[in-house]
Tab-separated table of C-alpha atoms in Angstrom:
chain	number	residue	atom	x	y	z
A	30	MET	CA	89.465	-15.309	-57.327
A	31	PRO	CA	87.088	-17.926	-55.957
A	32	GLU	CA	88.815	-20.940	-54.528
A	33	VAL	CA	87.898	-24.270	-56.132
A	34	GLU	CA	85.597	-26.002	-53.640
A	35	ILE	CA	85.643	-29.756	-54.192
A	36	ARG	CA	82.771	-31.803	-52.819
A	37	LYS	CA	83.645	-35.105	-54.338
A	38	PHE	CA	86.029	-37.081	-56.514
A	39	ALA	CA	85.147	-40.280	-58.337
A	40	THR	CA	87.385	-42.502	-60.422
A	41	VAL	CA	86.750	-45.519	-62.574
A	42	VAL	CA	89.056	-47.938	-64.364
A	43	GLU	CA	87.682	-50.371	-66.917
A	44	GLU	CA	89.516	-53.353	-68.353
A	45	VAL	CA	88.021	-54.677	-71.561
A	46	PHE	CA	89.068	-58.232	-72.406
A	47	HIS	CA	86.844	-58.763	-75.435
A	48	GLU	CA	83.516	-57.807	-76.923
A	49	GLY	CA	82.424	-61.078	-78.436
A	50	GLY	CA	85.540	-61.556	-80.564
A	51	PRO	CA	89.047	-62.850	-79.865
A	52	ARG	CA	90.280	-62.247	-76.339
A	53	ALA	CA	92.851	-59.410	-76.222
A	54	THR	CA	96.339	-60.411	-75.112
A	55	THR	CA	96.578	-57.050	-73.363
A	56	PRO	CA	93.186	-55.776	-72.233
A	57	LEU	CA	92.194	-52.241	-73.160
A	58	ARG	CA	92.107	-50.054	-70.083
A	59	ARG	CA	90.052	-46.903	-69.796
A	60	ALA	CA	90.301	-44.605	-66.782
A	61	ALA	CA	88.209	-41.597	-65.849
A	62	VAL	CA	88.199	-39.080	-63.031
A	63	ILE	CA	85.333	-36.786	-62.060
A	64	ALA	CA	85.601	-33.781	-59.751
A	65	VAL	CA	82.392	-32.294	-58.386
A	66	ILE	CA	83.023	-28.637	-57.580
A	67	ARG	CA	80.950	-25.650	-56.609
A	68	ASN	CA	80.086	-23.416	-59.567
A	69	PRO	CA	81.095	-19.939	-58.377
A	70	PHE	CA	78.869	-18.356	-61.033
A	71	ALA	CA	75.676	-20.310	-60.321
A	72	GLY	CA	72.431	-18.410	-60.031
A	73	ARG	CA	73.421	-15.200	-61.771
A	74	TYR	CA	74.960	-13.857	-64.934
A	75	VAL	CA	78.638	-12.991	-64.570
A	76	ALA	CA	80.274	-11.384	-67.584
A	77	ASP	CA	83.933	-11.964	-66.768
A	78	ILE	CA	84.411	-15.619	-65.979
A	79	GLN	CA	87.815	-16.280	-67.529
A	80	PRO	CA	89.922	-15.849	-64.362
A	81	PHE	CA	88.351	-19.075	-63.054
A	82	MET	CA	90.274	-20.995	-65.738
A	83	GLU	CA	93.459	-20.100	-63.893
A	84	ASP	CA	91.966	-21.380	-60.626
A	85	LEU	CA	91.123	-24.688	-62.277
A	86	LYS	CA	94.672	-25.397	-63.470
A	87	PRO	CA	95.915	-27.117	-60.287
A	88	LEU	CA	92.760	-29.257	-60.210
A	89	GLY	CA	93.377	-30.243	-63.829
A	90	LEU	CA	96.902	-31.349	-63.019
A	91	THR	CA	95.750	-33.273	-59.958
A	92	MET	CA	93.148	-35.098	-62.031
A	93	ALA	CA	95.524	-35.832	-64.927
A	94	ASN	CA	98.105	-37.250	-62.532
A	95	ARG	CA	95.474	-39.403	-60.871
A	96	LEU	CA	94.576	-40.908	-64.220
A	97	VAL	CA	98.192	-41.803	-64.949
A	98	ASP	CA	98.437	-43.351	-61.476
A	99	LEU	CA	95.260	-45.349	-62.062
A	100	LEU	CA	96.816	-46.732	-65.242
A	101	GLY	CA	99.953	-47.826	-63.411
A	102	GLY	CA	102.019	-44.654	-63.183
A	103	ASP	CA	103.709	-44.687	-66.591
A	104	PRO	CA	102.413	-41.896	-68.858
A	105	SER	CA	103.793	-43.653	-71.952
A	106	VAL	CA	100.997	-46.268	-71.848
A	107	VAL	CA	98.377	-43.600	-72.544
A	108	GLU	CA	97.203	-43.516	-76.165
A	109	GLY	CA	93.816	-41.819	-76.019
A	110	TYR	CA	92.187	-39.005	-74.100
A	111	GLY	CA	89.099	-36.861	-73.730
A	112	LYS	CA	87.367	-34.430	-71.416
A	113	GLY	CA	83.939	-33.167	-70.522
A	114	ALA	CA	81.802	-31.185	-68.102
A	115	ILE	CA	78.252	-31.272	-66.792
A	116	VAL	CA	77.098	-27.927	-65.424
A	117	GLY	CA	74.349	-27.976	-62.774
A	118	ALA	CA	71.022	-26.359	-63.597
A	119	ALA	CA	71.749	-23.008	-61.923
A	120	GLY	CA	74.695	-22.503	-64.258
A	121	GLU	CA	75.112	-22.119	-68.005
A	122	VAL	CA	76.930	-24.168	-70.607
A	123	GLU	CA	79.482	-21.365	-70.941
A	124	HIS	CA	80.729	-22.227	-67.460
A	125	GLY	CA	81.557	-25.705	-68.716
A	126	ALA	CA	83.661	-24.142	-71.454
A	127	LEU	CA	86.024	-22.912	-68.740
A	128	TRP	CA	87.237	-26.509	-68.444
A	129	HIS	CA	88.641	-26.634	-72.011
A	130	ALA	CA	91.989	-25.030	-71.324
A	131	PRO	CA	92.848	-26.253	-67.807
A	132	GLY	CA	91.589	-29.792	-68.428
A	133	GLY	CA	93.199	-30.201	-71.817
A	134	TYR	CA	96.545	-28.620	-71.107
A	135	ALA	CA	96.876	-30.505	-67.824
A	136	MET	CA	96.671	-33.847	-69.649
A	137	ARG	CA	99.017	-32.739	-72.421
A	138	GLU	CA	101.499	-31.537	-69.825
A	139	VAL	CA	101.374	-34.773	-67.847
A	140	LEU	CA	101.674	-36.876	-70.999
A	141	GLY	CA	104.697	-34.987	-72.306
A	142	ASP	CA	104.325	-34.036	-75.921
A	143	ALA	CA	100.769	-35.065	-76.802
A	144	MET	CA	99.979	-33.237	-80.015
A	145	ALA	CA	96.296	-33.757	-80.762
A	146	ILE	CA	93.509	-31.544	-79.549
A	147	VAL	CA	91.658	-33.108	-76.617
A	148	PRO	CA	88.129	-33.939	-77.778
A	149	SER	CA	85.407	-32.704	-75.494
A	150	THR	CA	81.729	-32.306	-74.832
A	151	LYS	CA	79.658	-30.513	-72.248
A	152	LYS	CA	76.103	-29.835	-71.257
A	153	VAL	CA	73.823	-28.560	-68.528
A	154	GLY	CA	72.191	-31.285	-66.467
A	155	GLY	CA	70.938	-32.402	-63.103
A	156	VAL	CA	71.951	-35.095	-60.657
A	157	GLY	CA	72.297	-38.444	-62.395
A	158	THR	CA	72.902	-36.917	-65.825
A	159	ARG	CA	75.271	-38.980	-67.951
A	160	LEU	CA	77.819	-37.521	-70.342
A	161	ASP	CA	79.376	-39.424	-73.223
A	162	VAL	CA	82.953	-38.187	-73.103
A	163	PRO	CA	84.637	-38.512	-76.512
A	164	ILE	CA	88.077	-40.079	-76.838
A	165	THR	CA	90.679	-39.745	-79.610
A	166	HIS	CA	94.361	-40.564	-80.111
A	167	ILE	CA	96.680	-38.265	-78.158
A	168	ASN	CA	98.967	-37.478	-81.096
A	169	ALA	CA	96.818	-37.627	-84.223
A	170	SER	CA	93.105	-36.890	-84.203
A	171	TYR	CA	92.419	-38.938	-87.351
A	172	VAL	CA	93.566	-42.284	-85.951
A	173	ARG	CA	90.339	-44.227	-86.453
A	174	SER	CA	91.077	-47.160	-84.152
A	175	HIS	CA	91.163	-44.882	-81.121
A	176	PHE	CA	87.844	-43.086	-81.619
A	177	ASP	CA	85.881	-44.092	-78.557
A	178	ALA	CA	83.781	-42.636	-75.752
A	179	MET	CA	83.133	-43.277	-72.104
A	180	GLU	CA	79.780	-42.702	-70.436
A	181	LEU	CA	80.172	-40.998	-67.071
A	182	GLY	CA	77.910	-39.656	-64.371
A	183	LEU	CA	77.106	-39.653	-60.669
A	184	ASN	CA	73.738	-40.252	-59.047
A	185	ASP	CA	74.180	-37.259	-56.716
A	186	ALA	CA	75.852	-34.715	-58.972
A	187	PRO	CA	75.901	-32.116	-60.306
A	188	ARG	CA	73.554	-30.310	-57.966
A	189	ALA	CA	72.199	-27.017	-59.275
A	190	ASP	CA	75.126	-24.978	-58.006
A	191	GLU	CA	77.831	-27.471	-59.003
A	192	MET	CA	79.839	-28.624	-61.989
A	193	ALA	CA	81.119	-32.144	-62.653
A	194	LEU	CA	84.453	-31.901	-64.469
A	195	MET	CA	85.792	-34.998	-66.214
A	196	LEU	CA	89.018	-36.299	-67.746
A	197	VAL	CA	89.522	-39.644	-69.491
A	198	MET	CA	92.602	-41.571	-70.620
A	199	THR	CA	92.813	-44.912	-72.444
A	200	THR	CA	95.649	-47.315	-73.180
A	201	GLY	CA	94.807	-48.335	-76.722
A	202	PRO	CA	92.363	-48.791	-79.570
A	203	ARG	CA	88.840	-50.240	-79.369
A	204	VAL	CA	89.224	-53.870	-78.405
A	205	HIS	CA	88.126	-55.265	-81.797
A	206	HIS	CA	88.989	-52.254	-83.989
A	207	ARG	CA	88.745	-53.114	-87.681
A	208	ALA	CA	87.154	-50.111	-89.357
A	209	GLY	CA	90.308	-49.097	-91.217
A	210	GLY	CA	91.476	-45.508	-91.629
A	211	LEU	CA	94.708	-44.002	-90.374
A	212	ALA	CA	96.488	-46.463	-88.080
A	213	ALA	CA	98.410	-45.434	-84.984
A	214	ASP	CA	101.678	-46.683	-86.473
A	215	GLN	CA	101.129	-44.556	-89.605
A	216	ILE	CA	101.122	-41.202	-87.859
A	217	THR	CA	103.418	-39.025	-89.975
A	218	GLY	CA	103.104	-35.362	-89.184
A	219	LYS	CA	103.474	-33.219	-86.180
A	220	ASP	CA	100.223	-31.347	-86.744
A	221	GLY	CA	98.168	-33.328	-84.243
A	222	LEU	CA	95.881	-34.519	-87.025
A	223	ARG	CA	97.559	-37.335	-89.069
B	12	MET	CA	84.123	-73.754	-64.346
B	13	SER	CA	85.812	-70.375	-64.076
B	14	ALA	CA	84.264	-67.047	-64.967
B	15	GLU	CA	84.489	-65.908	-68.590
B	16	ILE	CA	85.067	-62.214	-67.938
B	17	ARG	CA	84.431	-59.733	-70.736
B	18	LYS	CA	85.050	-56.621	-68.733
B	19	LEU	CA	86.088	-55.408	-65.291
B	20	ALA	CA	85.421	-51.959	-63.889
B	21	VAL	CA	86.429	-50.469	-60.553
B	22	TRP	CA	84.751	-47.276	-59.361
B	23	VAL	CA	85.874	-45.210	-56.349
B	24	GLU	CA	83.998	-42.286	-54.821
B	25	GLU	CA	85.452	-39.884	-52.262
B	26	THR	CA	83.288	-37.333	-50.483
B	27	HIS	CA	85.332	-34.354	-49.313
B	28	ALA	CA	82.466	-32.046	-48.320
B	29	GLU	CA	78.712	-32.121	-47.825
B	30	MET	CA	76.365	-29.206	-47.164
B	31	GLY	CA	79.399	-26.963	-47.105
B	32	ARG	CA	81.021	-28.925	-44.293
B	33	PRO	CA	84.449	-30.392	-44.900
B	34	ILE	CA	84.817	-34.141	-44.338
B	35	LYS	CA	88.303	-35.093	-43.181
B	36	PRO	CA	89.307	-37.703	-43.907
B	37	ALA	CA	87.045	-38.040	-46.911
B	38	THR	CA	84.625	-40.972	-46.834
B	39	ARG	CA	85.449	-43.473	-49.560
B	40	LYS	CA	83.546	-46.252	-51.287
B	41	ALA	CA	84.764	-48.641	-53.957
B	42	VAL	CA	82.737	-50.950	-56.141
B	43	ALA	CA	84.229	-53.523	-58.494
B	44	VAL	CA	82.158	-55.027	-61.282
B	45	ALA	CA	82.728	-58.044	-63.496
B	46	VAL	CA	80.757	-58.598	-66.665
B	47	ILE	CA	80.712	-62.346	-67.266
B	48	ALA	CA	79.178	-64.773	-69.714
B	49	ASN	CA	76.090	-66.510	-68.316
B	50	PRO	CA	76.686	-70.211	-69.035
B	51	PHE	CA	72.949	-70.888	-68.649
B	52	ALA	CA	71.569	-68.091	-70.821
B	53	GLY	CA	68.679	-69.186	-73.011
B	54	ARG	CA	68.001	-72.541	-71.368
B	55	TYR	CA	66.724	-73.976	-68.116
B	56	ALA	CA	69.366	-75.712	-66.031
B	57	GLU	CA	68.467	-77.486	-62.822
B	58	ASP	CA	72.019	-77.631	-61.493
B	59	LEU	CA	73.534	-74.160	-61.040
B	60	SER	CA	76.779	-75.298	-59.442
B	61	ASP	CA	78.898	-73.722	-62.212
B	62	LEU	CA	77.543	-70.312	-61.199
B	63	ILE	CA	78.138	-71.097	-57.537
B	64	GLU	CA	81.827	-71.711	-58.279
B	65	ILE	CA	81.985	-68.527	-60.355
B	66	GLY	CA	80.585	-66.697	-57.338
B	67	ALA	CA	83.440	-67.953	-55.180
B	68	GLU	CA	86.009	-66.829	-57.759
B	69	LEU	CA	84.456	-63.374	-58.113
B	70	GLY	CA	84.067	-62.793	-54.373
B	71	GLY	CA	87.826	-62.975	-53.958
B	72	LEU	CA	88.725	-61.160	-57.169
B	73	LEU	CA	86.297	-58.256	-56.781
B	74	GLY	CA	86.901	-57.886	-53.043
B	75	ALA	CA	90.649	-57.652	-53.630
B	76	ARG	CA	90.125	-55.130	-56.432
B	77	CYS	CA	88.110	-52.885	-54.108
B	78	VAL	CA	90.708	-53.057	-51.339
B	79	ALA	CA	93.485	-52.283	-53.835
B	80	ALA	CA	91.539	-49.363	-55.311
B	81	LEU	CA	91.078	-47.880	-51.843
B	82	GLY	CA	94.776	-48.362	-51.141
B	83	ILE	CA	94.066	-49.864	-47.709
B	84	GLU	CA	95.064	-52.911	-45.733
B	85	PRO	CA	92.299	-55.540	-45.749
B	86	GLY	CA	91.634	-54.964	-42.061
B	87	GLN	CA	90.882	-51.290	-42.690
B	88	ALA	CA	87.758	-52.122	-44.663
B	89	GLN	CA	84.644	-51.133	-42.714
B	90	SER	CA	81.612	-52.094	-44.773
B	91	TYR	CA	80.692	-54.254	-47.728
B	92	GLY	CA	77.928	-55.371	-50.029
B	93	LYS	CA	77.231	-57.439	-53.135
B	94	ALA	CA	74.777	-57.459	-56.017
B	95	ALA	CA	74.154	-58.982	-59.422
B	96	MET	CA	72.140	-58.051	-62.486
B	97	VAL	CA	71.255	-60.838	-64.904
B	98	GLY	CA	70.828	-60.090	-68.607
B	99	GLU	CA	67.514	-60.953	-70.218
B	100	GLY	CA	68.636	-64.377	-71.447
B	101	GLY	CA	69.001	-65.598	-67.883
B	102	GLU	CA	66.839	-65.809	-64.784
B	103	LEU	CA	66.928	-64.261	-61.333
B	104	GLU	CA	67.967	-67.561	-59.784
B	105	HIS	CA	71.303	-67.239	-61.613
B	106	ALA	CA	72.071	-64.155	-59.525
B	107	ALA	CA	71.200	-66.067	-56.370
B	108	ALA	CA	73.576	-68.877	-57.341
B	109	ILE	CA	76.452	-66.452	-57.782
B	110	LEU	CA	75.778	-64.350	-54.701
B	111	HIS	CA	74.642	-66.588	-51.888
B	112	PRO	CA	76.301	-70.002	-51.569
B	113	LYS	CA	80.014	-69.233	-51.964
B	114	LEU	CA	80.810	-65.596	-52.777
B	115	GLY	CA	80.998	-64.533	-49.135
B	116	ALA	CA	83.933	-66.553	-47.792
B	117	PRO	CA	86.596	-65.308	-50.241
B	118	LEU	CA	85.196	-61.779	-49.946
B	119	ARG	CA	85.597	-61.978	-46.181
B	120	ALA	CA	89.170	-63.149	-46.648
B	121	ALA	CA	89.812	-60.101	-48.839
B	122	VAL	CA	88.564	-57.684	-46.159
B	123	GLU	CA	89.616	-59.677	-43.061
B	124	LYS	CA	87.018	-61.060	-40.704
B	125	GLY	CA	83.586	-60.034	-41.948
B	126	ALA	CA	81.456	-61.396	-39.160
B	127	ALA	CA	78.313	-59.753	-40.507
B	128	LEU	CA	76.004	-60.905	-43.256
B	129	VAL	CA	76.986	-59.377	-46.603
B	130	PRO	CA	73.951	-57.296	-47.645
B	131	SER	CA	72.841	-58.035	-51.196
B	132	SER	CA	70.470	-57.175	-53.991
B	133	LYS	CA	69.689	-58.729	-57.338
B	134	LYS	CA	67.659	-58.004	-60.417
B	135	MET	CA	67.215	-58.699	-64.081
B	136	GLY	CA	68.274	-55.926	-66.426
B	137	GLY	CA	69.867	-54.747	-69.627
B	138	PRO	CA	72.717	-52.525	-70.769
B	139	GLY	CA	72.844	-49.188	-68.985
B	140	GLN	CA	70.518	-50.197	-66.188
B	141	VAL	CA	71.411	-49.173	-62.640
B	142	LEU	CA	72.361	-51.726	-60.015
B	143	ASP	CA	72.204	-50.473	-56.427
B	144	VAL	CA	74.621	-52.333	-54.178
B	145	PRO	CA	73.622	-52.177	-50.497
B	146	LEU	CA	76.317	-51.537	-47.897
B	147	GLY	CA	76.487	-52.603	-44.268
B	148	HIS	CA	79.186	-52.785	-41.606
B	149	LYS	CA	81.303	-55.879	-42.194
B	150	ASP	CA	81.584	-57.025	-38.592
B	151	ALA	CA	78.451	-55.701	-36.890
B	152	ALA	CA	75.314	-55.355	-38.976
B	153	TYR	CA	73.662	-52.920	-36.560
B	154	VAL	CA	76.252	-50.168	-36.958
B	155	ARG	CA	73.864	-47.477	-38.124
B	156	SER	CA	76.417	-45.055	-39.584
B	157	HIS	CA	77.442	-47.619	-42.181
B	158	PHE	CA	74.042	-48.426	-43.730
B	159	ASP	CA	74.502	-47.061	-47.229
B	160	GLY	CA	74.579	-48.068	-50.857
B	161	ILE	CA	76.425	-47.370	-54.063
B	162	GLU	CA	75.122	-47.291	-57.587
B	163	VAL	CA	76.888	-48.925	-60.518
B	164	ARG	CA	76.016	-48.940	-64.162
B	165	LEU	CA	77.766	-49.778	-67.385
B	166	ASN	CA	76.286	-48.544	-70.614
B	167	ASP	CA	77.152	-51.788	-72.454
B	168	ALA	CA	76.235	-54.419	-69.864
B	169	PRO	CA	74.678	-56.768	-69.121
B	170	ARG	CA	73.952	-58.014	-72.606
B	171	ALA	CA	71.334	-60.766	-72.873
B	172	GLY	CA	73.812	-63.577	-72.289
B	173	GLU	CA	75.730	-61.849	-69.521
B	174	ILE	CA	75.636	-61.241	-65.780
B	175	MET	CA	76.997	-58.154	-64.051
B	176	VAL	CA	78.418	-59.005	-60.629
B	177	ALA	CA	79.344	-56.237	-58.193
B	178	VAL	CA	81.141	-56.156	-54.850
B	179	ALA	CA	81.417	-52.930	-52.856
B	180	VAL	CA	83.844	-52.152	-50.017
B	181	THR	CA	84.358	-48.952	-48.008
B	182	ASP	CA	86.831	-47.662	-45.458
B	183	SER	CA	84.231	-45.420	-43.815
B	184	GLY	CA	80.526	-44.812	-43.187
B	185	ARG	CA	78.199	-42.103	-44.498
B	186	PRO	CA	79.688	-38.597	-44.792
B	187	LEU	CA	77.961	-36.902	-41.838
B	188	PRO	CA	76.297	-39.664	-39.782
B	189	ARG	CA	74.012	-38.353	-37.045
B	190	VAL	CA	71.054	-40.667	-36.624
B	191	GLY	CA	72.504	-42.419	-33.611
B	192	GLY	CA	72.551	-46.162	-33.034
B	193	LEU	CA	75.521	-48.445	-32.602
B	194	THR	CA	78.790	-46.842	-33.740
B	195	HIS	CA	81.840	-48.298	-35.469
B	196	ALA	CA	83.904	-47.663	-32.331
B	197	GLU	CA	81.389	-49.455	-30.102
B	198	ALA	CA	80.964	-52.541	-32.267
B	199	GLU	CA	82.305	-55.776	-30.813
B	200	GLY	CA	82.060	-57.712	-34.048
B	201	LYS	CA	81.688	-61.138	-32.526
B	202	ASP	CA	78.188	-62.239	-33.441
B	203	GLY	CA	78.038	-60.254	-36.687
B	204	LEU	CA	75.238	-58.098	-35.345
B	205	ARG	CA	76.651	-55.775	-32.651
């Protein structure tokens, strides 16, 4: 199978102290990692693309571990996550779908027993394209305080024959969350939803 | 007056390959951004000394954040730059007050030495707008391999009453430098130029 060729990594950590309201005692932290890789299927139609998911697994684990490190090294501080992909213009959106399994399972593995599906989005785009990566609670998708998103992109990626693969982790709810709904301390089931 | 920080973000880029050529070690750039309240938004103030003091505080804070994000000793930093984007309730002179009088000295302490001028840019702007931070060698401005820049943008800043202040630090030059000129190894770093 094609080896994963990495051109670039980028990481970002945000600390949000407030958004016009009371200053948070513990700031919300949001971390993201982007890997810019060559798209082995760019420029032509390839029917069988699934083996590449296996090739992406080590990259997924590397990226998930980097996020935990960026947040201080303790996976238990992570409360939200998300993932996304931008496929360069010589590829197709289906190539981005290859990131679902390796990206999602890597984070769930690194975080222990995270139960909720990892929210995701993907699109085809050129250099400078931004992607709004959705974020939800790691154990219960309906926890309203943790619905969030992080806008990510790179001025020089993805080139036509590349993909930008993204993972995001956060340490808590929106800084001034007050829209009600299921609260994180009310999670009851083990179904990943509530 | 100290800075009223709403948000901090630290972005790191690593380039591992370019044009199919591996880059070992990868070139790395960090940029740290503070989103602060503009104490003079919406009114004309003759005396901008509050912003000058904020500049001194942020030069040290953001420089140290970059060095920490790169995981290097201060003396391993090779280039630096600074920039500010003022939200629409302020004026361009507010950026000048933050950047020019006092930001440099604590930044130089954070990266050791820093004989060269810190290259800078400034603009007015709104949320999501790009700020390009210029980069130059920290001890010898003529080192040609280290002329570069890094883009930062935050989708939610600067709001009208805010200023986005950025400091960038690298531990390397451009990925595949080959346009000649003074090199990092040749630089004496005494007069800040060569």
